[in-house]
PDB file of C-alpha atoms in Angstrom:
ATOM      1  CA  UNK A   1      41.857 122.026 178.734  1.00  0.00           C
ATOM      2  CA  UNK A   2      44.490 120.823 176.254  1.00  0.00           C
ATOM      3  CA  UNK A   3      46.156 118.896 179.330  1.00  0.00           C
ATOM      4  CA  UNK A   4      43.090 117.336 179.468  1.00  0.00           C
ATOM      5  CA  UNK A   5      42.873 116.771 175.780  1.00  0.00           C
ATOM      6  CA  UNK A   6      46.328 115.339 175.841  1.00  0.00           C
ATOM      7  CA  UNK A   7      45.797 113.107 177.886  1.00  0.00           C
ATOM      8  CA  UNK A   8      42.404 111.736 176.591  1.00  0.00           C
ATOM      9  CA  UNK A   9      44.274 111.033 173.305  1.00  0.00           C
ATOM     10  CA  UNK A  10      47.591 109.888 174.778  1.00  0.00           C
ATOM     11  CA  UNK A  11      45.725 106.922 176.188  1.00  0.00           C
ATOM     12  CA  UNK A  12      42.876 106.289 173.432  1.00  0.00           C
ATOM     13  CA  UNK A  13      40.202 107.461 176.079  1.00  0.00           C
ATOM     14  CA  UNK A  14      37.232 106.635 173.627  1.00  0.00           C
ATOM     15  CA  UNK A  15      34.466 106.568 176.779  1.00  0.00           C
ATOM     16  CA  UNK A  16      34.000 107.288 180.391  1.00  0.00           C
ATOM     17  CA  UNK A  17      34.576 106.758 183.343  1.00  0.00           C
ATOM     18  CA  UNK A  18      37.330 105.102 182.287  1.00  0.00           C
ATOM     19  CA  UNK A  19      40.549 104.633 185.053  1.00  0.00           C
ATOM     20  CA  UNK A  20      44.548 103.839 184.352  1.00  0.00           C
ATOM     21  CA  UNK A  21      47.140 102.313 185.830  1.00  0.00           C
ATOM     22  CA  UNK A  22      50.602 103.779 184.768  1.00  0.00           C
ATOM     23  CA  UNK A  23      53.956 103.100 186.063  1.00  0.00           C
ATOM     24  CA  UNK A  24      54.983 106.955 187.424  1.00  0.00           C
ATOM     25  CA  UNK A  25      58.570 105.665 186.703  1.00  0.00           C
ATOM     26  CA  UNK A  26      59.168 104.853 183.297  1.00  0.00           C
ATOM     27  CA  UNK A  27      54.902 106.441 182.399  1.00  0.00           C
ATOM     28  CA  UNK A  28      54.191 103.156 180.619  1.00  0.00           C
ATOM     29  CA  UNK A  29      50.866 101.467 181.197  1.00  0.00           C
ATOM     30  CA  UNK A  30      50.576  99.325 183.330  1.00  0.00           C
ATOM     31  CA  UNK A  31      47.081  98.252 182.736  1.00  0.00           C
ATOM     32  CA  UNK A  32      43.811 100.195 180.820  1.00  0.00           C
ATOM     33  CA  UNK A  33      40.955  98.751 182.458  1.00  0.00           C
ATOM     34  CA  UNK A  34      41.445 100.015 185.412  1.00  0.00           C
ATOM     35  CA  UNK A  35      37.422  99.885 186.640  1.00  0.00           C
ATOM     36  CA  UNK A  36      37.451  95.605 185.557  1.00  0.00           C
ATOM     37  CA  UNK A  37      40.381  95.400 187.630  1.00  0.00           C
ATOM     38  CA  UNK A  38      39.026  96.759 191.270  1.00  0.00           C
ATOM     39  CA  UNK A  39      35.865  95.197 190.530  1.00  0.00           C
ATOM     40  CA  UNK A  40      37.490  91.544 189.969  1.00  0.00           C
ATOM     41  CA  UNK A  41      40.241  92.727 192.576  1.00  0.00           C
ATOM     42  CA  UNK A  42      39.088  94.536 194.843  1.00  0.00           C
ATOM     43  CA  UNK A  43      41.104  93.288 198.501  1.00  0.00           C
ATOM     44  CA  UNK A  44      44.597  94.485 196.288  1.00  0.00           C
ATOM     45  CA  UNK A  45      45.597  90.817 196.178  1.00  0.00           C
ATOM     46  CA  UNK A  46      46.878  91.016 192.184  1.00  0.00           C
ATOM     47  CA  UNK A  47      48.888  94.490 192.889  1.00  0.00           C
ATOM     48  CA  UNK A  48      50.173  95.678 190.917  1.00  0.00           C
ATOM     49  CA  UNK A  49      48.069  94.895 188.063  1.00  0.00           C
ATOM     50  CA  UNK A  50      50.899  93.697 185.470  1.00  0.00           C
ATOM     51  CA  UNK A  51      49.716  92.625 182.050  1.00  0.00           C
ATOM     52  CA  UNK A  52      50.792  88.580 182.086  1.00  0.00           C
ATOM     53  CA  UNK A  53      51.389  87.059 179.394  1.00  0.00           C
ATOM     54  CA  UNK A  54      48.222  85.775 177.602  1.00  0.00           C
ATOM     55  CA  UNK A  55      49.811  81.772 177.838  1.00  0.00           C
ATOM     56  CA  UNK A  56      49.079  82.443 182.149  1.00  0.00           C
ATOM     57  CA  UNK A  57      46.215  84.272 181.673  1.00  0.00           C
ATOM     58  CA  UNK A  58      44.153  82.140 179.480  1.00  0.00           C
ATOM     59  CA  UNK A  59      46.083  78.917 181.483  1.00  0.00           C
ATOM     60  CA  UNK A  60      42.900  75.506 182.062  1.00  0.00           C
ATOM     61  CA  UNK A  61      40.045  73.794 180.062  1.00  0.00           C
ATOM     62  CA  UNK A  62      38.857  74.928 177.451  1.00  0.00           C
ATOM     63  CA  UNK A  63      36.015  74.139 174.987  1.00  0.00           C
ATOM     64  CA  UNK A  64      35.204  72.813 171.293  1.00  0.00           C
ATOM     65  CA  UNK A  65      31.228  72.637 170.655  1.00  0.00           C
ATOM     66  CA  UNK A  66      31.099  68.676 171.100  1.00  0.00           C
ATOM     67  CA  UNK A  67      31.997  68.989 174.683  1.00  0.00           C
ATOM     68  CA  UNK A  68      34.876  67.705 173.868  1.00  0.00           C
ATOM     69  CA  UNK A  69      37.452  69.974 176.048  1.00  0.00           C
ATOM     70  CA  UNK A  70      40.971  70.966 175.291  1.00  0.00           C
ATOM     71  CA  UNK A  71      43.756  72.055 177.466  1.00  0.00           C
ATOM     72  CA  UNK A  72      44.890  75.582 177.216  1.00  0.00           C
ATOM     73  CA  UNK A  73      48.834  74.626 176.007  1.00  0.00           C
ATOM     74  CA  UNK A  74      47.603  72.733 172.023  1.00  0.00           C
ATOM     75  CA  UNK A  75      47.984  76.556 171.729  1.00  0.00           C
ATOM     76  CA  UNK A  76      50.979  76.546 171.564  1.00  0.00           C
ATOM     77  CA  UNK A  77      52.919  77.585 168.459  1.00  0.00           C
ATOM     78  CA  UNK A  78      50.122  78.989 166.795  1.00  0.00           C
ATOM     79  CA  UNK A  79      48.663  82.064 165.336  1.00  0.00           C
ATOM     80  CA  UNK A  80      46.165  82.809 168.042  1.00  0.00           C
ATOM     81  CA  UNK A  81      42.651  84.908 167.332  1.00  0.00           C
ATOM     82  CA  UNK A  82      40.648  86.398 170.692  1.00  0.00           C
ATOM     83  CA  UNK A  83      36.567  86.945 170.080  1.00  0.00           C
ATOM     84  CA  UNK A  84      35.152  89.046 172.208  1.00  0.00           C
ATOM     85  CA  UNK A  85      31.612  88.362 171.167  1.00  0.00           C
ATOM     86  CA  UNK A  86      27.865  87.773 172.531  1.00  0.00           C
ATOM     87  CA  UNK A  87      25.034  86.562 170.500  1.00  0.00           C
ATOM     88  CA  UNK A  88      22.185  89.551 171.509  1.00  0.00           C
ATOM     89  CA  UNK A  89      25.278  91.892 169.794  1.00  0.00           C
ATOM     90  CA  UNK A  90      24.409  92.125 165.608  1.00  0.00           C
ATOM     91  CA  UNK A  91      27.490  93.435 164.031  1.00  0.00           C
ATOM     92  CA  UNK A  92      29.693  90.621 166.127  1.00  0.00           C
ATOM     93  CA  UNK A  93      26.955  87.604 164.566  1.00  0.00           C
ATOM     94  CA  UNK A  94      27.759  89.114 161.302  1.00  0.00           C
ATOM     95  CA  UNK A  95      31.523  89.144 161.660  1.00  0.00           C
ATOM     96  CA  UNK A  96      31.383  85.511 163.060  1.00  0.00           C
ATOM     97  CA  UNK A  97      29.330  84.653 159.722  1.00  0.00           C
ATOM     98  CA  UNK A  98      32.801  86.035 158.037  1.00  0.00           C
ATOM     99  CA  UNK A  99      35.010  84.783 159.944  1.00  0.00           C
ATOM    100  CA  UNK A 100      33.926  81.719 159.823  1.00  0.00           C
ATOM    101  CA  UNK A 101      34.909  81.373 156.747  1.00  0.00           C
ATOM    102  CA  UNK A 102      38.520  82.891 157.298  1.00  0.00           C
ATOM    103  CA  UNK A 103      38.562  80.010 159.618  1.00  0.00           C
ATOM    104  CA  UNK A 104      38.351  77.563 157.294  1.00  0.00           C
ATOM    105  CA  UNK A 105      40.065  78.883 154.517  1.00  0.00           C
ATOM    106  CA  UNK A 106      43.444  79.441 156.274  1.00  0.00           C
ATOM    107  CA  UNK A 107      43.368  76.549 157.863  1.00  0.00           C
ATOM    108  CA  UNK A 108      43.227  75.278 154.373  1.00  0.00           C
ATOM    109  CA  UNK A 109      46.026  77.092 153.374  1.00  0.00           C
ATOM    110  CA  UNK A 110      48.484  75.091 156.567  1.00  0.00           C
ATOM    111  CA  UNK A 111      48.764  78.026 158.253  1.00  0.00           C
ATOM    112  CA  UNK A 112      49.005  76.861 162.335  1.00  0.00           C
ATOM    113  CA  UNK A 113      45.071  79.300 163.185  1.00  0.00           C
ATOM    114  CA  UNK A 114      43.461  78.910 166.155  1.00  0.00           C
ATOM    115  CA  UNK A 115      40.870  81.209 167.409  1.00  0.00           C
ATOM    116  CA  UNK A 116      39.220  81.146 171.458  1.00  0.00           C
ATOM    117  CA  UNK A 117      35.807  83.185 171.730  1.00  0.00           C
ATOM    118  CA  UNK A 118      35.865  84.566 174.916  1.00  0.00           C
ATOM    119  CA  UNK A 119      32.202  84.630 175.790  1.00  0.00           C
ATOM    120  CA  UNK A 120      29.938  88.620 176.143  1.00  0.00           C
ATOM    121  CA  UNK A 121      27.198  86.538 176.361  1.00  0.00           C
ATOM    122  CA  UNK A 122      23.753  87.140 179.149  1.00  0.00           C
ATOM    123  CA  UNK A 123      23.256  83.166 179.836  1.00  0.00           C
ATOM    124  CA  UNK A 124      24.548  79.540 179.342  1.00  0.00           C
ATOM    125  CA  UNK A 125      22.762  78.745 176.622  1.00  0.00           C
ATOM    126  CA  UNK A 126      23.074  82.337 174.870  1.00  0.00           C
ATOM    127  CA  UNK A 127      26.422  80.975 174.607  1.00  0.00           C
ATOM    128  CA  UNK A 128      25.821  77.541 174.048  1.00  0.00           C
ATOM    129  CA  UNK A 129      23.539  78.814 171.280  1.00  0.00           C
ATOM    130  CA  UNK A 130      25.709  80.820 169.279  1.00  0.00           C
ATOM    131  CA  UNK A 131      28.762  78.863 170.465  1.00  0.00           C
ATOM    132  CA  UNK A 132      27.131  76.411 168.447  1.00  0.00           C
ATOM    133  CA  UNK A 133      27.985  77.616 164.921  1.00  0.00           C
ATOM    134  CA  UNK A 134      32.103  78.639 166.105  1.00  0.00           C
ATOM    135  CA  UNK A 135      34.225  75.878 164.827  1.00  0.00           C
ATOM    136  CA  UNK A 136      37.110  76.376 166.990  1.00  0.00           C
ATOM    137  CA  UNK A 137      37.899  77.066 171.106  1.00  0.00           C
ATOM    138  CA  UNK A 138      35.756  78.886 173.609  1.00  0.00           C
ATOM    139  CA  UNK A 139      36.535  79.829 177.674  1.00  0.00           C
ATOM    140  CA  UNK A 140      34.364  77.848 179.403  1.00  0.00           C
ATOM    141  CA  UNK A 141      30.800  79.432 180.179  1.00  0.00           C
ATOM    142  CA  UNK A 142      30.944  79.896 183.739  1.00  0.00           C
ATOM    143  CA  UNK A 143      35.016  80.553 184.812  1.00  0.00           C
ATOM    144  CA  UNK A 144      33.871  83.668 184.879  1.00  0.00           C
ATOM    145  CA  UNK A 145      37.306  84.716 186.295  1.00  0.00           C
ATOM    146  CA  UNK A 146      39.312  83.754 183.336  1.00  0.00           C
ATOM    147  CA  UNK A 147      36.586  85.417 180.528  1.00  0.00           C
ATOM    148  CA  UNK A 148      37.045  88.457 182.890  1.00  0.00           C
ATOM    149  CA  UNK A 149      40.928  88.942 183.199  1.00  0.00           C
ATOM    150  CA  UNK A 150      40.922  88.157 178.971  1.00  0.00           C
ATOM    151  CA  UNK A 151      39.124  91.590 179.127  1.00  0.00           C
ATOM    152  CA  UNK A 152      40.652  93.107 181.019  1.00  0.00           C
ATOM    153  CA  UNK A 153      45.136  92.179 179.666  1.00  0.00           C
ATOM    154  CA  UNK A 154      43.261  93.757 176.172  1.00  0.00           C
ATOM    155  CA  UNK A 155      41.874  95.688 177.467  1.00  0.00           C
ATOM    156  CA  UNK A 156      38.151  95.489 175.690  1.00  0.00           C
ATOM    157  CA  UNK A 157      35.758  98.825 175.034  1.00  0.00           C
ATOM    158  CA  UNK A 158      33.445  97.079 173.765  1.00  0.00           C
ATOM    159  CA  UNK A 159      31.975  93.896 170.938  1.00  0.00           C
ATOM    160  CA  UNK A 160      33.598  92.962 168.662  1.00  0.00           C
ATOM    161  CA  UNK A 161      37.107  92.908 169.226  1.00  0.00           C
ATOM    162  CA  UNK A 162      39.176  90.008 167.252  1.00  0.00           C
ATOM    163  CA  UNK A 163      42.566  90.425 169.258  1.00  0.00           C
ATOM    164  CA  UNK A 164      45.735  88.462 166.186  1.00  0.00           C
ATOM    165  CA  UNK A 165      48.484  87.039 168.383  1.00  0.00           C
ATOM    166  CA  UNK A 166      51.808  85.645 167.009  1.00  0.00           C
ATOM    167  CA  UNK A 167      52.637  81.944 167.619  1.00  0.00           C
ATOM    168  CA  UNK A 168      54.413  83.090 171.292  1.00  0.00           C
ATOM    169  CA  UNK A 169      51.455  84.742 172.227  1.00  0.00           C
ATOM    170  CA  UNK A 170      52.043  88.080 171.132  1.00  0.00           C
ATOM    171  CA  UNK A 171      50.025  91.066 169.729  1.00  0.00           C
ATOM    172  CA  UNK A 172      50.277  92.171 166.700  1.00  0.00           C
ATOM    173  CA  UNK A 173      46.535  93.278 165.819  1.00  0.00           C
ATOM    174  CA  UNK A 174      44.400  94.942 167.269  1.00  0.00           C
ATOM    175  CA  UNK A 175      42.401  95.165 164.570  1.00  0.00           C
ATOM    176  CA  UNK A 176      40.855  91.544 163.406  1.00  0.00           C
ATOM    177  CA  UNK A 177      37.937  92.921 162.963  1.00  0.00           C
ATOM    178  CA  UNK A 178      39.003  95.458 159.774  1.00  0.00           C
ATOM    179  CA  UNK A 179      41.724  92.713 158.691  1.00  0.00           C
ATOM    180  CA  UNK A 180      39.109  90.455 158.334  1.00  0.00           C
ATOM    181  CA  UNK A 181      36.522  92.984 156.801  1.00  0.00           C
ATOM    182  CA  UNK A 182      39.016  94.154 154.809  1.00  0.00           C
ATOM    183  CA  UNK A 183      40.589  90.942 153.425  1.00  0.00           C
ATOM    184  CA  UNK A 184      38.141  88.696 152.199  1.00  0.00           C
ATOM    185  CA  UNK A 185      40.301  86.043 150.819  1.00  0.00           C
ATOM    186  CA  UNK A 186      42.445  86.080 153.928  1.00  0.00           C
ATOM    187  CA  UNK A 187      45.744  86.815 151.856  1.00  0.00           C
ATOM    188  CA  UNK A 188      47.696  88.832 154.804  1.00  0.00           C
ATOM    189  CA  UNK A 189      46.706  87.354 157.324  1.00  0.00           C
ATOM    190  CA  UNK A 190      48.005  87.483 159.762  1.00  0.00           C
ATOM    191  CA  UNK A 191      47.547  91.235 159.790  1.00  0.00           C
ATOM    192  CA  UNK A 192      50.314  93.321 160.996  1.00  0.00           C
ATOM    193  CA  UNK A 193      49.668  96.918 161.428  1.00  0.00           C
ATOM    194  CA  UNK A 194      51.451  98.370 157.665  1.00  0.00           C
ATOM    195  CA  UNK A 195      51.864 102.273 158.499  1.00  0.00           C
ATOM    196  CA  UNK A 196      50.212 103.794 155.284  1.00  0.00           C
ATOM    197  CA  UNK A 197      46.318 102.047 154.610  1.00  0.00           C
ATOM    198  CA  UNK A 198      43.422 103.295 152.394  1.00  0.00           C
ATOM    199  CA  UNK A 199      41.009 104.591 153.309  1.00  0.00           C
ATOM    200  CA  UNK A 200      37.822 101.902 153.361  1.00  0.00           C
ATOM    201  CA  UNK A 201      33.829 102.128 155.066  1.00  0.00           C
ATOM    202  CA  UNK A 202      35.267  98.585 157.349  1.00  0.00           C
ATOM    203  CA  UNK A 203      38.577 100.782 158.271  1.00  0.00           C
ATOM    204  CA  UNK A 204      37.499 103.885 158.723  1.00  0.00           C
ATOM    205  CA  UNK A 205      36.535 103.043 162.418  1.00  0.00           C
ATOM    206  CA  UNK A 206      40.292 103.235 162.808  1.00  0.00           C
ATOM    207  CA  UNK A 207      40.409 107.602 163.047  1.00  0.00           C
ATOM    208  CA  UNK A 208      39.018 107.094 166.056  1.00  0.00           C
ATOM    209  CA  UNK A 209      41.776 105.650 167.734  1.00  0.00           C
ATOM    210  CA  UNK A 210      44.024 108.688 167.866  1.00  0.00           C
ATOM    211  CA  UNK A 211      45.425 110.768 165.753  1.00  0.00           C
ATOM    212  CA  UNK A 212      46.275 110.548 161.947  1.00  0.00           C
ATOM    213  CA  UNK A 213      47.272 111.778 158.415  1.00  0.00           C
ATOM    214  CA  UNK A 214      44.687 111.673 155.654  1.00  0.00           C
ATOM    215  CA  UNK A 215      46.050 112.025 152.501  1.00  0.00           C
ATOM    216  CA  UNK A 216      43.488 112.750 148.913  1.00  0.00           C
ATOM    217  CA  UNK A 217      44.450 112.659 146.075  1.00  0.00           C
ATOM    218  CA  UNK A 218      42.675 112.033 142.495  1.00  0.00           C
ATOM    219  CA  UNK A 219      41.540 108.280 142.229  1.00  0.00           C
ATOM    220  CA  UNK A 220      40.563 109.324 138.383  1.00  0.00           C
ATOM    221  CA  UNK A 221      44.531 108.866 138.369  1.00  0.00           C
ATOM    222  CA  UNK A 222      46.112 105.194 140.026  1.00  0.00           C
ATOM    223  CA  UNK A 223      49.442 106.275 139.209  1.00  0.00           C
ATOM    224  CA  UNK A 224      48.523 109.377 141.613  1.00  0.00           C
ATOM    225  CA  UNK A 225      47.869 107.481 144.176  1.00  0.00           C
ATOM    226  CA  UNK A 226      51.115 105.047 143.807  1.00  0.00           C
ATOM    227  CA  UNK A 227      53.090 107.673 144.703  1.00  0.00           C
ATOM    228  CA  UNK A 228      51.156 109.176 147.477  1.00  0.00           C
ATOM    229  CA  UNK A 229      51.748 106.267 148.847  1.00  0.00           C
ATOM    230  CA  UNK A 230      55.802 106.391 148.442  1.00  0.00           C
ATOM    231  CA  UNK A 231      55.450 110.549 149.625  1.00  0.00           C
ATOM    232  CA  UNK A 232      54.010 108.918 153.015  1.00  0.00           C
ATOM    233  CA  UNK A 233      54.679 105.167 153.848  1.00  0.00           C
ATOM    234  CA  UNK A 234      59.071 106.187 154.458  1.00  0.00           C
ATOM    235  CA  UNK A 235      57.546 108.931 156.631  1.00  0.00           C
ATOM    236  CA  UNK A 236      54.874 106.699 158.909  1.00  0.00           C
ATOM    237  CA  UNK A 237      57.092 103.978 159.317  1.00  0.00           C
ATOM    238  CA  UNK A 238      59.424 105.859 160.261  1.00  0.00           C
ATOM    239  CA  UNK A 239      57.092 106.926 163.613  1.00  0.00           C
ATOM    240  CA  UNK A 240      55.997 102.591 163.510  1.00  0.00           C
ATOM    241  CA  UNK A 241      59.906 103.467 163.987  1.00  0.00           C
ATOM    242  CA  UNK A 242      60.117 105.546 167.516  1.00  0.00           C
ATOM    243  CA  UNK A 243      57.395 104.690 169.379  1.00  0.00           C
ATOM    244  CA  UNK A 244      58.565 100.510 169.172  1.00  0.00           C
ATOM    245  CA  UNK A 245      62.035 101.643 170.562  1.00  0.00           C
ATOM    246  CA  UNK A 246      59.946 102.970 172.702  1.00  0.00           C
ATOM    247  CA  UNK A 247      57.989  99.822 173.416  1.00  0.00           C
ATOM    248  CA  UNK A 248      54.777 102.410 172.842  1.00  0.00           C
ATOM    249  CA  UNK A 249      51.849 101.702 170.656  1.00  0.00           C
ATOM    250  CA  UNK A 250      51.845 103.437 167.601  1.00  0.00           C
TER     251      UNK A 250
END
């Protein structure tokens, strides 16, 4: 029915079963990953399962691939890319190769940036093998509870996913993968979402995530695409501002 469709769209459900907790008094989403919650907290000790700050969820020791450990407080004051990935997944491996270069460029440009690898590997050995290629930090593989809490915090539904956080731990974009592939030179870092995008192979995946307006223009005439952008930019900005005021994702 129409109502069912509206609910699927409102909560951007892309696979089933999906369990989403909302606060009935405000209608706001409390938790997207309800299935993980009830698996991890069958007694309901953490109820009402609301979002916790990143710094609280990540708290604990982190690893470097040389065996060194450091405390998660070392991430404070940096932009952080939270990278959900696994060696068994080919798109993950190809993203990792690009990401290693992007990471180097951003650091060389003097930006405070760290990447946190949250593994979905199937064994400690494959985690170690994969992590050996990465110049950043990781949640220890054995700390399954913390890996799961990070998955829950961001409602991860598939990998690879790169969530980019600002220096306070707030989400800048959930589309880090698309941004990294679209911006090989990292000129747009930290990739604040743009109201209007040019549709490309790598960002077309976003068409599946909610209502989209696609405007076709005559690509032969460059002035035309700029004029079209000027036309829809203010409308897009108004919509984004409206959702921001409601503290919802646009």
